[in-house]
């Protein structure tokens, strides 16, 4: 993947994704599968923040379990499986 800021300004994109972690990458994939043109920007290296710390990704699921919110826990787990 190249970093060419000038190139980003010369083309129109359907979607601009800010953040290139697992969620940004998954969103970019989904959008491109639907035929949309996608640009991803990130202040740091790709997959260098939340993606580097899996505890941040599973935090929501643990919180839902602690609160007894089983429908939300199931939804969170299903979405995480799709992204991974």
C-alpha positions as a printed NumPy array, in Angstrom:
array([[  0.   ,   0.   ,   0.   ],
       [  1.48 ,   3.354,  -0.959],
       [  1.182,   6.67 ,   0.791],
       [  0.658,   9.35 ,  -1.806],
       [ -1.182,  12.347,  -0.378],
       [ -1.048,  14.231,  -3.678],
       [ -2.756,  11.323,  -5.426],
       [ -5.577,  11.421,  -2.868],
       [ -6.344,  15.022,  -3.814],
       [ -6.57 ,  14.302,  -7.551],
       [ -9.263,  11.65 ,  -7.435],
       [-12.795,  11.524,  -6.115],
       [-13.706,   8.697,  -3.751],
       [-17.074,   7.383,  -2.662],
       [-15.824,   6.878,   0.887],
       [-12.991,   8.314,   2.948],
       [-12.135,   6.168,   5.952],
       [-10.221,   7.776,   8.8  ],
       [ -8.323,   5.101,  10.686],
       [ -6.61 ,   2.072,   9.204],
       [ -7.061,  -0.385,  12.042],
       [ -9.109,  -3.564,  11.87 ],
       [-12.404,  -1.674,  11.714],
       [-11.223,   0.746,   9.038],
       [ -9.77 ,  -2.116,   7.001],
       [-12.963,  -4.156,   7.358],
       [-15.08 ,  -1.176,   6.335],
       [-12.818,  -0.54 ,   3.326],
       [-13.119,  -4.181,   2.307],
       [-16.893,  -4.18 ,   2.618],
       [-17.215,  -0.935,   0.656],
       [-14.917,  -2.14 ,  -2.127],
       [-16.845,  -5.427,  -2.373],
       [-19.924,  -3.286,  -3.002],
       [-18.152,  -1.495,  -5.853],
       [-17.336,   1.739,  -4.038],
       [-14.009,   3.527,  -4.416],
       [-12.274,   3.881,  -1.063],
       [ -9.475,   5.993,   0.39 ],
       [ -8.023,   5.227,   3.823],
       [ -6.018,   7.722,   5.855],
       [ -4.348,   7.221,   9.199],
       [ -2.121,   9.433,  11.311],
       [  0.26 ,   6.56 ,  11.979],
       [  1.128,   3.231,  10.461],
       [ -1.692,   0.99 ,   9.277],
       [ -2.974,  -1.373,  11.977],
       [ -0.851,   0.258,  14.628],
       [ -3.291,   1.296,  17.339],
       [ -6.369,  -0.647,  18.451],
       [ -5.447,  -3.508,  16.16 ],
       [ -2.139,  -3.847,  17.951],
       [ -3.928,  -4.235,  21.293],
       [ -6.592,  -6.922,  21.113],
       [ -7.791,  -6.064,  24.619],
       [ -9.407,  -2.926,  23.22 ],
       [-11.259,  -4.974,  20.629],
       [-12.779,  -7.475,  23.072],
       [-13.526,  -4.899,  25.786],
       [-17.073,  -4.299,  24.524],
       [-17.891,  -8.014,  24.629],
       [-16.672,  -8.383,  28.207],
       [-18.634,  -5.32 ,  29.28 ],
       [-21.822,  -6.703,  27.695],
       [-21.27 , -10.018,  29.487],
       [-20.739,  -8.275,  32.844],
       [-23.977,  -6.341,  32.347],
       [-25.902,  -9.454,  31.33 ],
       [-26.69 ,  -7.942,  27.922],
       [-26.678, -11.262,  26.05 ],
       [-28.335, -10.05 ,  22.819],
       [-25.729,  -7.32 ,  22.454],
       [-22.932,  -9.755,  23.331],
       [-24.112, -12.162,  20.604],
       [-24.287,  -9.323,  18.08 ],
       [-20.81 ,  -8.102,  19.047],
       [-19.357, -11.6  ,  18.701],
       [-21.026, -12.17 ,  15.32 ],
       [-19.729,  -8.853,  13.974],
       [-16.237,  -9.549,  15.287],
       [-16.235, -12.956,  13.552],
       [-17.201, -11.28 ,  10.26 ],
       [-14.381,  -8.759,  10.596],
       [-11.749, -11.329,  11.457]])
